[in-house]
CSV table of C-alpha atoms and ligand atoms in Angstrom, one decimal:
chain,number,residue,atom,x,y,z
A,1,UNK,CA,86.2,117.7,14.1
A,2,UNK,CA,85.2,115.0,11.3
A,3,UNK,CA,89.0,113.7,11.5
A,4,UNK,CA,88.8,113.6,15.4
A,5,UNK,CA,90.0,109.4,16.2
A,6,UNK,CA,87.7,107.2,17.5
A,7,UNK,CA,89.6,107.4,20.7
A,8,UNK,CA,88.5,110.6,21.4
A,9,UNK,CA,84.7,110.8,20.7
A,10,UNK,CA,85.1,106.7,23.4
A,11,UNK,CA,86.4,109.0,25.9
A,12,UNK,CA,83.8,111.6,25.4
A,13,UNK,CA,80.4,109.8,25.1
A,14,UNK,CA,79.0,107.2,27.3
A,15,UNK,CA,79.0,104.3,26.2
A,16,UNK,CA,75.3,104.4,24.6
A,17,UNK,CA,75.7,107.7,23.2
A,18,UNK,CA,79.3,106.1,21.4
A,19,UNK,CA,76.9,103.0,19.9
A,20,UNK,CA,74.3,105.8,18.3
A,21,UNK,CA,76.4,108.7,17.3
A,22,UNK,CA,79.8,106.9,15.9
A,23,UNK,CA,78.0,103.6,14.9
A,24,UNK,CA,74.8,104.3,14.0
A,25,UNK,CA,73.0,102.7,16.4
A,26,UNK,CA,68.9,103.7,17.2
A,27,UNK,CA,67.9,103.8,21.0
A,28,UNK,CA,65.2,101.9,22.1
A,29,UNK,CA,61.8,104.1,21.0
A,30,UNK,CA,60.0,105.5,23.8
A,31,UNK,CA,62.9,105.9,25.9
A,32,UNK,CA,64.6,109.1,25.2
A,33,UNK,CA,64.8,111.3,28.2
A,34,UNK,CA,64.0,114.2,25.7
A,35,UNK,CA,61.4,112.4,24.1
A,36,UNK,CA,58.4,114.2,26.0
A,37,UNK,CA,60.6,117.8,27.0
A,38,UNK,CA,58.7,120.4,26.0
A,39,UNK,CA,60.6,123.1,27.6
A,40,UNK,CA,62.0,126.5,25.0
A,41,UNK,CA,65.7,126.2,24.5
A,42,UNK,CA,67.9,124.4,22.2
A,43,UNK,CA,69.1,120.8,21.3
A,44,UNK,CA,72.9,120.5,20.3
A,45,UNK,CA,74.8,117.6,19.2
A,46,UNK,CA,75.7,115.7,21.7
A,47,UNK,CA,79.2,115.3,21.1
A,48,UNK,CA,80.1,118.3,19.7
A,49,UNK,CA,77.6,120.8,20.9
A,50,UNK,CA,76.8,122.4,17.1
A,51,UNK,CA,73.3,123.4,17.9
A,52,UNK,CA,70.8,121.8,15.4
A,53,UNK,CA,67.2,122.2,16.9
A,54,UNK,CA,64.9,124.7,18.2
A,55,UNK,CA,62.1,123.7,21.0
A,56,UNK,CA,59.8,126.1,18.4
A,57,UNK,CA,59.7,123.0,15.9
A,58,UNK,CA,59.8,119.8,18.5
A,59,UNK,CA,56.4,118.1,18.1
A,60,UNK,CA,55.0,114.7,19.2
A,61,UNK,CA,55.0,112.2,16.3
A,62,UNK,CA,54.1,109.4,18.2
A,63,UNK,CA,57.0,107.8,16.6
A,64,UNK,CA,59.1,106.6,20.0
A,65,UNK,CA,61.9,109.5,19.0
A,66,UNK,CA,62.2,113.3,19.7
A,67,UNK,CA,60.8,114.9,16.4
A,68,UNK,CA,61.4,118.1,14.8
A,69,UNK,CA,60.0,119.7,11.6
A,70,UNK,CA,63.1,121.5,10.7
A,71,UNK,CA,66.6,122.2,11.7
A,72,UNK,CA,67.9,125.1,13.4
A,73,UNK,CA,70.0,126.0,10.3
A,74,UNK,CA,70.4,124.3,7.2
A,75,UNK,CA,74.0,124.0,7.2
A,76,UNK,CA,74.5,122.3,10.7
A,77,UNK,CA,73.3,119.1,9.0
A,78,UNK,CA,74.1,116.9,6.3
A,79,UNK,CA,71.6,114.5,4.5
A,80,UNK,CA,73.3,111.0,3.2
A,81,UNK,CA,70.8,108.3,1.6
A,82,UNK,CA,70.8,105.3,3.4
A,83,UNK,CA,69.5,102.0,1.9
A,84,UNK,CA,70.6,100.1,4.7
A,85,UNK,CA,68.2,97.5,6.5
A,86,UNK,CA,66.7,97.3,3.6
A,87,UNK,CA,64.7,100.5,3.6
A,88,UNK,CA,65.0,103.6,1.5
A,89,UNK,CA,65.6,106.5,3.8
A,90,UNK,CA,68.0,109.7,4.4
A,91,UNK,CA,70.6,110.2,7.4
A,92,UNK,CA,70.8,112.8,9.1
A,93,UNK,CA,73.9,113.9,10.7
A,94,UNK,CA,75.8,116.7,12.3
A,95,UNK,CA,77.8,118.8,9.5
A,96,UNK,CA,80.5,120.0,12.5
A,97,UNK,CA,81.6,116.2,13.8
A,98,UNK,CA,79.9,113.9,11.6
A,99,UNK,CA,77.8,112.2,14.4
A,100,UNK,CA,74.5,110.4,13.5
A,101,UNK,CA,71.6,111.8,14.4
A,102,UNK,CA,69.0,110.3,13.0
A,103,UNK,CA,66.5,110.2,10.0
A,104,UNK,CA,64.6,113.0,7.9
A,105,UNK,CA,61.2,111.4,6.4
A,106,UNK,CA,58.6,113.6,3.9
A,107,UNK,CA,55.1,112.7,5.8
A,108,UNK,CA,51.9,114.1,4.3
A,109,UNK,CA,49.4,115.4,6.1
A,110,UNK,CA,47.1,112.1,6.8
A,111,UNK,CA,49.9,110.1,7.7
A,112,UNK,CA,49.7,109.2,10.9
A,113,UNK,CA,52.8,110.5,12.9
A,114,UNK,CA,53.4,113.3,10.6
A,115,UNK,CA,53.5,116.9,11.4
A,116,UNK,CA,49.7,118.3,11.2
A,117,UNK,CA,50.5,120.6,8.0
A,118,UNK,CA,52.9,117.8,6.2
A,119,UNK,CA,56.5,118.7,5.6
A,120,UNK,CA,59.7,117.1,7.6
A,121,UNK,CA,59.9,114.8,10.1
A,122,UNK,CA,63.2,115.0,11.1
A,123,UNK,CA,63.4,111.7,13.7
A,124,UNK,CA,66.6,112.4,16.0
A,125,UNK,CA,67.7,109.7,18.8
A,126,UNK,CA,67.4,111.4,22.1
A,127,UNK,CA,71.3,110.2,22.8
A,128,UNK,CA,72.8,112.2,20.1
A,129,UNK,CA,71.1,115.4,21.6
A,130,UNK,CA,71.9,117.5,24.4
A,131,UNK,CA,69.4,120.5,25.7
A,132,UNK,CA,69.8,123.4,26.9
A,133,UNK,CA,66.9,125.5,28.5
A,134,UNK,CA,67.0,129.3,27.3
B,1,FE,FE1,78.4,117.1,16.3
């Protein structure tokens, strides 16, 4: 789906999701409508529908953005370094359509916003996902 036109994923995604997903945009935080779900199911892209999270590894970072410790499976994503805005950090975006997603940061334990154990904080705009109770 990676060589799909732009056309296509205009038609397809609203108009905000189109900003985030094909242009890398970042919603507002704190205004996700899946920032607070904390039902079981599964979040797929957006605009492809590859799923990429489980509810089991959503928790609240406090960060303003849905936030997961770890992807559904490893292969669904791909991690690009991005040194854009002049920050350091890594991309995260689906492996199926090349959407973005969002960012994967290493927390430790004491940082505030981190998981409580330390490990991945995968920070995914609420746009680019789409849930599915199960
Ligand atoms: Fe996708």
């Amino acid at each position: 789906m990676k060589d799909k036109p732009e056309s296509y994923w205009k038609e397809k995604l609203t108009p905000e999701q189109y900003k985030i997903v094909r242009e890398k945009g970042t919603e507002e935080p704190f205004t996700g409508e899946l920032l607070h779900n904390k039902e079981d199911g599964v979040y797929r892209c957006a605009a492809c529908g590859t799923p990429l999270f489980s509810s089991n590894t959503k928790f609240d970072s406090g960060s303003g953005w849905p936030s997961f410790t770890d992807v559904i499976e490893k292969g669904n994503v791909e991690l690009i370094p991005d040194d854009s805005h002049g920050m350091h950090r890594t991309e995260v975006i689906c492996a199926t359509c090349g959407g973005h997603l969002g960012h994967v940061f290493e927390d430790l334990p004491s940082q505030a916003g981190g998981p409580k154990e330390g490990g991945k904080r995968y920070c995914i705009n609420s746009c680019s996902l789409d849930f599915k109770e199960e």
